[in-house]
Tab-separated table of C-alpha atoms and ligand atoms in Angstrom:
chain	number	residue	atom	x	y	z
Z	1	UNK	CA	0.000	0.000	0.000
Z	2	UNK	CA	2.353	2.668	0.927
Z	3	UNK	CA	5.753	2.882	-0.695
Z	4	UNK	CA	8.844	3.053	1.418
Z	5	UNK	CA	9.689	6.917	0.871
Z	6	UNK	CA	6.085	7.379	1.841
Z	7	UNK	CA	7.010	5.135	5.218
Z	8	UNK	CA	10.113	7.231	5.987
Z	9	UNK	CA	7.943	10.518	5.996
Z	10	UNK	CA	6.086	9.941	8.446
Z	11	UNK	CA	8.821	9.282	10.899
Z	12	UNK	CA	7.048	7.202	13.762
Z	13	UNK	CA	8.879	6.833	17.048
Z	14	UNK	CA	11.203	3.721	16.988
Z	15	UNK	CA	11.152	2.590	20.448
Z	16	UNK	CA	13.549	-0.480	21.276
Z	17	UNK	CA	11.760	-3.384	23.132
Z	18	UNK	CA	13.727	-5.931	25.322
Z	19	UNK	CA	10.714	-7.028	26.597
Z	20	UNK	CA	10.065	-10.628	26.053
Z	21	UNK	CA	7.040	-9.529	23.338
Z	22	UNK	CA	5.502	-7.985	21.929
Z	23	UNK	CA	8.726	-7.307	20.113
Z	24	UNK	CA	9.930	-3.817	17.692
Z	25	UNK	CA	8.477	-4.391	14.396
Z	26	UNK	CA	9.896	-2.718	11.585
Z	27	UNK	CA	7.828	0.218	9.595
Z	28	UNK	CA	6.551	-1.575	6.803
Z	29	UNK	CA	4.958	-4.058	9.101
Z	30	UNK	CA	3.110	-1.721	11.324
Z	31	UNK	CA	1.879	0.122	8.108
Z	32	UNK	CA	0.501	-2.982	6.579
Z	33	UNK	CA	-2.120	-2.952	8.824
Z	34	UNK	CA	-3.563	-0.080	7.231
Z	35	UNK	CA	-5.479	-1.260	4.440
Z	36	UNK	CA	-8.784	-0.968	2.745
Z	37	UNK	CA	-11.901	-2.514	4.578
Z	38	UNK	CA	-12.499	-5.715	3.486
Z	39	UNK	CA	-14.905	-8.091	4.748
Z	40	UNK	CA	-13.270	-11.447	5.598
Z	41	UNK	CA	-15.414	-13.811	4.432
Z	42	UNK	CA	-14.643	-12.330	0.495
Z	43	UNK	CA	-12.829	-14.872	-1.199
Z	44	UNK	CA	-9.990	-12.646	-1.484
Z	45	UNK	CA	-9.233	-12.703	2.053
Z	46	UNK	CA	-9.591	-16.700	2.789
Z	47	UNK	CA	-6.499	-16.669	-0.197
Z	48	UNK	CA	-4.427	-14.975	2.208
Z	49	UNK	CA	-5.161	-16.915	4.571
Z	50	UNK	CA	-4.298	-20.141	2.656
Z	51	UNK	CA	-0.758	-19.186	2.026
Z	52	UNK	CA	0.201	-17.938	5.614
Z	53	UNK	CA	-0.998	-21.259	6.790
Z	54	UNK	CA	1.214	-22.922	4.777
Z	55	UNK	CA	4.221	-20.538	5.805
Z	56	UNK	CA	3.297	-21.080	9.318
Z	57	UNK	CA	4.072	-25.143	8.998
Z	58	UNK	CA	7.185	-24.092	6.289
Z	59	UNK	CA	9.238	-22.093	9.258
Z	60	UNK	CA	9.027	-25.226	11.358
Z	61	UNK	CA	10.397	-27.246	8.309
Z	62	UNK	CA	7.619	-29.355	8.458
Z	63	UNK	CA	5.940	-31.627	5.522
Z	64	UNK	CA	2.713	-30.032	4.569
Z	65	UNK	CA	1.067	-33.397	3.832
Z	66	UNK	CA	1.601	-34.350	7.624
Z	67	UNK	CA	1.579	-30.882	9.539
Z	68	UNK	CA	-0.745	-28.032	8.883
Z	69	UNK	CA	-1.965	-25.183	11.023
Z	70	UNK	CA	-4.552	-24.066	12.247
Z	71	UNK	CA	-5.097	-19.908	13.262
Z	72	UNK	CA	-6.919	-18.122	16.319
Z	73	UNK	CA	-7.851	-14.726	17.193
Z	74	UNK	CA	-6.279	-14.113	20.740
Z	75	UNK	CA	-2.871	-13.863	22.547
Z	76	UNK	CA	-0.446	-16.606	22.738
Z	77	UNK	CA	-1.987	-18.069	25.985
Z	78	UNK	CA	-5.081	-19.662	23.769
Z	79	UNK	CA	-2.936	-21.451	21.971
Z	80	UNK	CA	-2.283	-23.902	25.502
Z	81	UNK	CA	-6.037	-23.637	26.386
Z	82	UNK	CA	-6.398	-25.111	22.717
Z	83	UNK	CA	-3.701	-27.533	22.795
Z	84	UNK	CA	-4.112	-29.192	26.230
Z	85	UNK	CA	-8.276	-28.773	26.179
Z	86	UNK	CA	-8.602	-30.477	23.063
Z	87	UNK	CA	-5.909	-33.062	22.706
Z	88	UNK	CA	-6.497	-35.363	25.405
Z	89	UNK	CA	-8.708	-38.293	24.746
Z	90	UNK	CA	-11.071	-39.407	27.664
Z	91	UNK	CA	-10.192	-40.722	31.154
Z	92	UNK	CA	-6.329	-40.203	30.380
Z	93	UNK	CA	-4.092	-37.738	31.961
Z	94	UNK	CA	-1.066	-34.994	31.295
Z	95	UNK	CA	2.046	-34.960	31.973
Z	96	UNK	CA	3.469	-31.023	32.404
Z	97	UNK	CA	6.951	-31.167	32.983
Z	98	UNK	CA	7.245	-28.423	34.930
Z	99	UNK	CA	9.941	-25.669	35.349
Z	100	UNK	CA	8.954	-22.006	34.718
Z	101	UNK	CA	5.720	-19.883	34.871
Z	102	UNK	CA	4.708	-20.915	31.442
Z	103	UNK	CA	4.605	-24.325	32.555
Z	104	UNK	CA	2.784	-23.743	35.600
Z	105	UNK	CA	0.283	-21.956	32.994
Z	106	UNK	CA	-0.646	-25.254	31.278
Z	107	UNK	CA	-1.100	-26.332	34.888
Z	108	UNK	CA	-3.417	-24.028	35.938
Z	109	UNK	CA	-5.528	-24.482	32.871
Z	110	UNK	CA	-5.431	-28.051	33.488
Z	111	UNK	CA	-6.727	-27.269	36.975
Z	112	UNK	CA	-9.590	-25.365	35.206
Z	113	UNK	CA	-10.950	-27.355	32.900
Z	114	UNK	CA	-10.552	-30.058	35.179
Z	115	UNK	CA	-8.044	-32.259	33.376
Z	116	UNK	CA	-6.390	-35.475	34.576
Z	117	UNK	CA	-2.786	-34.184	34.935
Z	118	UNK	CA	0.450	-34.727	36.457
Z	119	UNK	CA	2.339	-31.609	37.594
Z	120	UNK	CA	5.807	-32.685	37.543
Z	121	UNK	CA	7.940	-29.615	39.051
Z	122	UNK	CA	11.287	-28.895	38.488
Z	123	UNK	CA	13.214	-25.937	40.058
Z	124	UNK	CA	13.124	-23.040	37.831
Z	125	UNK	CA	16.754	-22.499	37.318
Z	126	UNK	CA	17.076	-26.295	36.306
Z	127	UNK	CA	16.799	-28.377	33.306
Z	128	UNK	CA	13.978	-31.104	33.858
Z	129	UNK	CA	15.452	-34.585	35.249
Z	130	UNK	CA	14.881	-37.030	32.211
Z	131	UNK	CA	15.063	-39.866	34.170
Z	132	UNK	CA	12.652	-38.638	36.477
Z	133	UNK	CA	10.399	-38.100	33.170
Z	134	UNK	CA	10.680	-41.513	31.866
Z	135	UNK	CA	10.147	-42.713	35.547
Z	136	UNK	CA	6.559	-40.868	35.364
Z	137	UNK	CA	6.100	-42.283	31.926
Z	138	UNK	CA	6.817	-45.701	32.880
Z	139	UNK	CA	4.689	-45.451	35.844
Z	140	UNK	CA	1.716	-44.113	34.369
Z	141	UNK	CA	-0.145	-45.846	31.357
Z	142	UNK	CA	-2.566	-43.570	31.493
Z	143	UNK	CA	-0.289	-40.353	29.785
Z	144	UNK	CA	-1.579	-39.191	26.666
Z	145	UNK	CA	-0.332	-35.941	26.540
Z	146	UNK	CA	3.543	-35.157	27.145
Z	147	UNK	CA	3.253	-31.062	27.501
Z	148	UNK	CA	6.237	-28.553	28.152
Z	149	UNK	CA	8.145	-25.049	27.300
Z	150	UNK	CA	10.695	-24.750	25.121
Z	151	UNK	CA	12.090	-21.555	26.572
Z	152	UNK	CA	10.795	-20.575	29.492
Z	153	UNK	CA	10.275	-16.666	28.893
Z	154	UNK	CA	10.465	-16.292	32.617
Z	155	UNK	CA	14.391	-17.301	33.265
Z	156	UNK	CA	15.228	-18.203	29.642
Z	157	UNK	CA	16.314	-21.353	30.419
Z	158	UNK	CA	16.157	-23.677	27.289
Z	159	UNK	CA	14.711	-27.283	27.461
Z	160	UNK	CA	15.629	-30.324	25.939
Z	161	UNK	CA	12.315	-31.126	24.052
Z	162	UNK	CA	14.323	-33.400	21.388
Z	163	UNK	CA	14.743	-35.795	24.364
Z	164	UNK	CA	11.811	-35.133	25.880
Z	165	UNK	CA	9.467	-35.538	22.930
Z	166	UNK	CA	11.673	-38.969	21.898
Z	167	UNK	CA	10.125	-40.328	25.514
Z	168	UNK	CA	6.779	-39.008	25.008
Z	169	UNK	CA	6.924	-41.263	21.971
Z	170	UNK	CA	8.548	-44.447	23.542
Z	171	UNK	CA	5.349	-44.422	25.888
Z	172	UNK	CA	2.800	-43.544	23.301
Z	173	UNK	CA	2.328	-40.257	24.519
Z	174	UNK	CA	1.922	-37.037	22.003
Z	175	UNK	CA	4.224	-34.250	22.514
Z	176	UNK	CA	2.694	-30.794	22.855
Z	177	UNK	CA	5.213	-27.325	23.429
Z	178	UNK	CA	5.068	-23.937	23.681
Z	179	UNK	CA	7.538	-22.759	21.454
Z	180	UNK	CA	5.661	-18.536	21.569
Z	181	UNK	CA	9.034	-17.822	22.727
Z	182	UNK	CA	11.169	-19.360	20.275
Z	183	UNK	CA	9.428	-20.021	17.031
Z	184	UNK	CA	10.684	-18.233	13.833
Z	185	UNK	CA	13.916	-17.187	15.950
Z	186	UNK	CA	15.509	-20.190	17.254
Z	187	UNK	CA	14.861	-22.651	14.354
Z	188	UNK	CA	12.717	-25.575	15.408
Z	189	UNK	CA	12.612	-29.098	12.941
Z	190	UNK	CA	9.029	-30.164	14.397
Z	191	UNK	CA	9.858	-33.681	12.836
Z	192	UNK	CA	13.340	-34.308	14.107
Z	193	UNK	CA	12.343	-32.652	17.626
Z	194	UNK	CA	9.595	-35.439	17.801
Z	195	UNK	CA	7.142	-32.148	18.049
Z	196	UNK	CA	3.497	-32.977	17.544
Z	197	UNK	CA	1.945	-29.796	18.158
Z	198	UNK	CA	3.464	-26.343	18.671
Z	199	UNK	CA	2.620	-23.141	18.839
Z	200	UNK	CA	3.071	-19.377	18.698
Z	201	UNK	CA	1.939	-15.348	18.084
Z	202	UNK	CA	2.381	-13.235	15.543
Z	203	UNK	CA	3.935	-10.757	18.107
Z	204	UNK	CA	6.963	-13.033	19.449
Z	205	UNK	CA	9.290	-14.358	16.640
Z	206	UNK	CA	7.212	-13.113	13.441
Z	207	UNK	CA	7.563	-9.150	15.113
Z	208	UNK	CA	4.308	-8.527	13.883
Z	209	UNK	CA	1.108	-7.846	16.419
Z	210	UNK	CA	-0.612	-9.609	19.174
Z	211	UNK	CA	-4.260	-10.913	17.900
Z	212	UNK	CA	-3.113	-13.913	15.757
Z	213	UNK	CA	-2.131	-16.817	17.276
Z	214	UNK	CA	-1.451	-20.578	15.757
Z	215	UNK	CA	-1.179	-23.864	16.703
Z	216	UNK	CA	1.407	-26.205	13.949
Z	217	UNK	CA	0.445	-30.197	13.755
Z	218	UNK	CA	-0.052	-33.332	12.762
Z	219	UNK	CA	-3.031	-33.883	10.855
Z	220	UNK	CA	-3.720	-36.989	11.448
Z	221	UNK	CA	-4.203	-36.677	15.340
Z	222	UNK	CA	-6.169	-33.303	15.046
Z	223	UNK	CA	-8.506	-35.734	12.823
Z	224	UNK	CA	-8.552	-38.023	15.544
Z	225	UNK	CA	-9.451	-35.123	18.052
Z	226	UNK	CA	-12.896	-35.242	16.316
Z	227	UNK	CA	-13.949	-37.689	18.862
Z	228	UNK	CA	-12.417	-36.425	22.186
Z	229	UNK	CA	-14.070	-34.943	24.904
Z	230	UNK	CA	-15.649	-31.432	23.703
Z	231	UNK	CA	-14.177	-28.891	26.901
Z	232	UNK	CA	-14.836	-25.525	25.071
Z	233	UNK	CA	-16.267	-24.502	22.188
Z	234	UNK	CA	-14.526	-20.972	20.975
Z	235	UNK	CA	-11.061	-23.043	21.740
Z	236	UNK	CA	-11.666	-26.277	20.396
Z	237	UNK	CA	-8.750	-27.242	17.770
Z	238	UNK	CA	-10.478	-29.821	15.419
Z	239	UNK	CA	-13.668	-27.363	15.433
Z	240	UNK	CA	-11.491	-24.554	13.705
Z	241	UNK	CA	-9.620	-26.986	11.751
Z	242	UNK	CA	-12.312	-28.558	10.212
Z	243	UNK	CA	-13.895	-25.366	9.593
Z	244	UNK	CA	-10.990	-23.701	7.742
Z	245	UNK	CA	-10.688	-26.992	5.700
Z	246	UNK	CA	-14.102	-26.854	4.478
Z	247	UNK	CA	-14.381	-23.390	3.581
Z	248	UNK	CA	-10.863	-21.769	3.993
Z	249	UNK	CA	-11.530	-19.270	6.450
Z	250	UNK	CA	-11.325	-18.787	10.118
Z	251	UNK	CA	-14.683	-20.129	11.628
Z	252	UNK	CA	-15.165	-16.595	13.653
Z	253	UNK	CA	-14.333	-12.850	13.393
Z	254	UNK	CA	-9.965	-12.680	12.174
Z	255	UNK	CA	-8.079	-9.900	13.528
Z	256	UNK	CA	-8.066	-8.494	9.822
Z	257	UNK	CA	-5.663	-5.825	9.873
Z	258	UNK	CA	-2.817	-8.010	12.189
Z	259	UNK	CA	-3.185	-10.745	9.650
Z	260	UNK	CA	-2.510	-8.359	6.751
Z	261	UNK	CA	1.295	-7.605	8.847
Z	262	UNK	CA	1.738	-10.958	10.097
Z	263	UNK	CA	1.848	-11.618	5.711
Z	264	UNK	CA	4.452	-8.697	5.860
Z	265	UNK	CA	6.429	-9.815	8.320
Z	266	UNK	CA	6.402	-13.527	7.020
Z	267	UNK	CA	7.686	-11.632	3.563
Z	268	UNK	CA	10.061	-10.069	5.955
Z	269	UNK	CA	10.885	-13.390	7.483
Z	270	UNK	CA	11.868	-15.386	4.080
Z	271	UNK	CA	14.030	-12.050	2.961
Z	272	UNK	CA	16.225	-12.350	5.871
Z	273	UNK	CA	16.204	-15.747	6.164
Z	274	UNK	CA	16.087	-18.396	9.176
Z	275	UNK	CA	19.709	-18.580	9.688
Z	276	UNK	CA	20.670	-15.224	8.956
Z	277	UNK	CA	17.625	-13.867	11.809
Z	278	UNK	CA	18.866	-16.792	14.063
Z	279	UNK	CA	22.429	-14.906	13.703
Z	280	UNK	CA	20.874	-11.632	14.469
Z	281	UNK	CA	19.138	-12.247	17.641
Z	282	UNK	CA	22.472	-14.265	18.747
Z	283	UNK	CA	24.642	-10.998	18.157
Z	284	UNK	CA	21.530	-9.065	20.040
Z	285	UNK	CA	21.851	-12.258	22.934
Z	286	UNK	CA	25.727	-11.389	23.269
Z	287	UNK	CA	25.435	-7.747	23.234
Z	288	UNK	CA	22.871	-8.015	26.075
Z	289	UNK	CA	25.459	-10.413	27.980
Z	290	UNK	CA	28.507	-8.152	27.373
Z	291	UNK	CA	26.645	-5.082	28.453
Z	292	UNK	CA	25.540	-6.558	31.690
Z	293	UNK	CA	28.853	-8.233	32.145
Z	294	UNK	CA	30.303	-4.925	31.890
Z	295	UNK	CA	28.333	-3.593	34.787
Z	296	UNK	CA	28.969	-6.857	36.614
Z	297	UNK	CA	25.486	-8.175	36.640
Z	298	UNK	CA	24.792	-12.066	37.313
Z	299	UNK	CA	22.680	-14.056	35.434
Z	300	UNK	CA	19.858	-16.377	36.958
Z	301	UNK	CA	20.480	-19.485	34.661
Z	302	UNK	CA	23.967	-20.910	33.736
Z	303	UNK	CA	25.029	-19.350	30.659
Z	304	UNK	CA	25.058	-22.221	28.554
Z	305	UNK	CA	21.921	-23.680	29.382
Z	306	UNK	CA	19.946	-20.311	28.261
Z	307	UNK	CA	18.178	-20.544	24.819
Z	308	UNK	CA	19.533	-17.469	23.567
Z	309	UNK	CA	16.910	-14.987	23.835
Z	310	UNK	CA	16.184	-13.942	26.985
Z	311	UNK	CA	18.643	-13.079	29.387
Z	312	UNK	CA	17.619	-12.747	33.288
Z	313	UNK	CA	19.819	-10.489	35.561
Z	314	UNK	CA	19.669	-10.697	39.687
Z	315	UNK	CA	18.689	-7.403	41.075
Z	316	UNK	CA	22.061	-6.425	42.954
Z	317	UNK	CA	21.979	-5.784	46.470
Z	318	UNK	CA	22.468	-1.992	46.202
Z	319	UNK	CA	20.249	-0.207	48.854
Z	320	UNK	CA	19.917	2.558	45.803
Z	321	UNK	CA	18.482	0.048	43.309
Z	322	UNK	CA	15.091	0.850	42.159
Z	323	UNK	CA	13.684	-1.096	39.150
Z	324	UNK	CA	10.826	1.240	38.599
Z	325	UNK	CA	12.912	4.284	38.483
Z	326	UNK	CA	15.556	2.287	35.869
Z	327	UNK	CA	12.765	1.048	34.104
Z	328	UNK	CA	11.286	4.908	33.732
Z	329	UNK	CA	14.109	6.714	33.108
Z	330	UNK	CA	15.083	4.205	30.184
Z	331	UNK	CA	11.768	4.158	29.215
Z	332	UNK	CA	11.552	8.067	28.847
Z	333	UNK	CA	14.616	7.510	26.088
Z	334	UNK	CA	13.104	5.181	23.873
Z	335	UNK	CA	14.177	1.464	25.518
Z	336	UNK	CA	11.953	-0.603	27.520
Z	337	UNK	CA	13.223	-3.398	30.013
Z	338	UNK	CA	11.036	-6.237	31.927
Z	339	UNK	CA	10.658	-7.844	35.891
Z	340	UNK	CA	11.700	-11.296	35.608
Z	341	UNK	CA	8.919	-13.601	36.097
Z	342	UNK	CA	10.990	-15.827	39.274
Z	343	UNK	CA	8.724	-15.780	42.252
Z	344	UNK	CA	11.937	-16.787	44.324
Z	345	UNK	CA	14.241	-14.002	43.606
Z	346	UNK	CA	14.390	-10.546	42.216
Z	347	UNK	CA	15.340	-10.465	38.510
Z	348	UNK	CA	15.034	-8.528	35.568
Z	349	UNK	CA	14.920	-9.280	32.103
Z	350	UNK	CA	16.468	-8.390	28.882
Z	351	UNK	CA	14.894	-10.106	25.709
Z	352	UNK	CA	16.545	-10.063	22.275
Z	353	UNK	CA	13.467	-10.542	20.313
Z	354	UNK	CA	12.253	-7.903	17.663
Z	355	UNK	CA	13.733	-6.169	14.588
Z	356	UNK	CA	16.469	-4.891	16.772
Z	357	UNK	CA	20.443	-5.546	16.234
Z	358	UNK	CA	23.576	-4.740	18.199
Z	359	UNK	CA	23.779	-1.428	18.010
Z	360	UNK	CA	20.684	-1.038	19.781
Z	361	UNK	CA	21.652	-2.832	22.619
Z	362	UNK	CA	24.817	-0.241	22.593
Z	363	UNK	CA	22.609	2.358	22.799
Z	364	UNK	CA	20.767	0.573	25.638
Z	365	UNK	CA	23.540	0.407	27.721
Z	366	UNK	CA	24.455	3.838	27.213
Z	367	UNK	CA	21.241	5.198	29.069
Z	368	UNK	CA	21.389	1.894	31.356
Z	369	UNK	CA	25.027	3.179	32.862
Z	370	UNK	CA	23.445	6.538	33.261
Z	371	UNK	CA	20.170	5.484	34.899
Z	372	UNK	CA	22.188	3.520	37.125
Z	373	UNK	CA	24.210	6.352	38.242
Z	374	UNK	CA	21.528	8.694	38.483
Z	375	UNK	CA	20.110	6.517	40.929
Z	376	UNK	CA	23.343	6.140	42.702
Z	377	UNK	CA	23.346	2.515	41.812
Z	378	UNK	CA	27.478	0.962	42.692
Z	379	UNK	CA	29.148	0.024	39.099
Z	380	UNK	CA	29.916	-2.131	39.023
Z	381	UNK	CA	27.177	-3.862	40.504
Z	382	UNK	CA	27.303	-5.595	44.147
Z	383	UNK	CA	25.965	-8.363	45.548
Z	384	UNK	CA	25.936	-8.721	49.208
Z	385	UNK	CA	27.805	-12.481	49.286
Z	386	UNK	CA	31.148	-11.257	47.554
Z	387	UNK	CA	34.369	-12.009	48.718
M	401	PLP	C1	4.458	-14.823	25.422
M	401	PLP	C2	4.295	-16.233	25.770
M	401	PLP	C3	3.015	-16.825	25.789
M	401	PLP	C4	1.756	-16.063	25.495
M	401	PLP	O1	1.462	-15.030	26.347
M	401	PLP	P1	0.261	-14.022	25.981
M	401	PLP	O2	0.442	-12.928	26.974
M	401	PLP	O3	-1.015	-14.740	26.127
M	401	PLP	O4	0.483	-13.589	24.555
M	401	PLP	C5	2.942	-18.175	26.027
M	401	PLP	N1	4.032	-18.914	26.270
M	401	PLP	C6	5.272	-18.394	26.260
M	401	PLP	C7	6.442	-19.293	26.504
M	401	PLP	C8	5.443	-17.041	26.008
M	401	PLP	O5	6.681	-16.517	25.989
């Protein structure tokens, strides 16, 4: 609609986001939500529709014979209502393996829809025990559903869902995970990570807007869905599956205009290509690390265990420390930071989602060192246990 000179005119405030989403889109994506009107049941819209499906399977790498996917209008959390409401045949149970507040999500909608479940915690700074997974598994016969996070937005803290699915698999269990936080960055196979279903926004990894969220999977056990308990109707996956394959459109209102930059941004996607985004939001990831190693921050998961998106920073223990104040005054220049999400220990979190590079993250830590000092905050940072 609008050319690219016409884009640059009207200058609109870039602000950076380190939040963990919704992330900085670029220009041409927030102005391809202004469009015509178009009613969405005009044949003309369900052909947009048809193709971004298709992408949406094609950035998971998976074969559209065997995976498809299937669209909702919400935020990323109705994509785990869908999943876990839907997929579980009668008088069997899930298995959440448990170690961050997206996890304890699924849980809680377990809890309220009444679901058979098994809540198996794990400290949140920890990779899941395996063994004690397979131990579960082997105990239970009654597991139909294996269900985790792949990174857990609250810490960061990436989990091994290539093993994890494999055991859901040994013990005829299907593997559901939230992958909001790292699909179309962190490149997912869903094949070769024994995925069944996963999931995701358009205002994560795609850096589009929040409104339009998806659920990628196989087929053939969203056919066999058909028969499962019915728990909800607006969230019910095979209902809105079937729907779209009969008549190619979403079976209720879509969020027109964020489907219209979601196509954008998926344009946007292919140009720069999985591995070369990947490489971006890993400069972004080390950027984040060296600025906060700089100031002489510590980080709430081991380094090497993080997934390489969102980094969580202890609050130090600097009577002069005030998050909100940080938060404001960095906020007031254009960059916006995040609580952590631990309920154990004070953190903070820096996210390297978004159409943002490097440089940004310099800039960042330019107004970070001076908030810091304005508030009289020690740099570097201190924490009261050092030698
Ligand atoms: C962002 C996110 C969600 C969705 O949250 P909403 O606020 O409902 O969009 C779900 N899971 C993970 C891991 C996320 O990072």
């Amino acid at each position: 609609m609008f050319t690219n000179e016409t884009i640059k005119e009207l200058n609109i405030k870039r602000n950076v986001l380190l939040n963990p989403g919704p992330s900085t889109t670029t220009d041409t994506v927030k102005m391809a939500q202004i469009v015509p009107d178009i009613c969405p049941r005009e044949k003309e819209f369900a052909g947009l529709m048809k193709g971004l499906r298709e992408d949406l399977v094609k950035i998971v790498h998976g074969d559209p014979e065997k995976y498809t996917s299937v669209l909702f209008c919400g935020s990323g959390t109705l994509n785990l209502d869908v999943c876990l409401n839907s997929l579980l045949p009668a008088g069997k149970k899930v298995l959440v393996v448990n170690n961050g507040a997206y996890s304890t999500r699924a849980v809680e909608i377990c809890q309220y829809y009444g679901l058979d479940h098994i809540d198996l915690r794990f400290p949140v700074d920890q990779r899941p025990d395996l063994a004690l997974v397979e131990q579960t598994l082997r105990e239970n016969h009654d597991i139909a559903m294996v269900y985790t996070t792949h990174n857990e937005t609250g810490t960061g803290i990436l989990n091994p869902i290539r093993e994890i699915g494999a055991l859901a698999h040994r013990f005829g269990a299907i593997f559901v995970v939230d992958t909001t936080s790292t699909y179309a960055m962190r490149p997912i196979h869903i094949e070769e990570d024994n995925i069944d279903f996963c999931m995701a926004s358009a205002q994560k990894g795609l850096m589009a807007f929040t409104g339009l969220s998806f659920v990628v999977g196989n087929r053939a056990i969203i056919e066999a869905s058909k028969d499962y308990p019915k728990r909800s109707y607006y969230c019910n996956l095979y209902l809105q599956y079937d729907y779209f394959e009969r008549t190619g459109e979403m079976h209720f209102t879509p969020p027109v205009q964020t489907i219209y930059a979601t196509i954008q941004a998926l344009k946007e996607y292919w140009a720069e290509g999985e591995q070369a985004k990947w490489a971006r939001h890993t400069r972004v990831f080390e950027a984040i690390h060296q600025g906060l190693d700089e100031l002489g921050f510590r980080d709430v998961i081991k380094r090497e265990e993080q997934a390489g998106l969102v980094v969580s920073a202890v609050y130090p223990d600097d009577p002069n420390w005030d998050f909100e104040k940080i938060h404001d005054y960095c906020y007031e220049r254009g960059f916006t930071i995040y609580p952590g999400k631990i309920s154990t220990r004070n953190s903070f979190r820096l996210c390297a989602l978004g159409a943002i590079d490097e440089q940004d993250v310099r800039d960042f830590f330019v107004v970070f060192r001076q908030a810091l000092e304005r508030c009289h905050v020690s740099v570097p940072v201190i924490y009261s246990d050092e030698k």
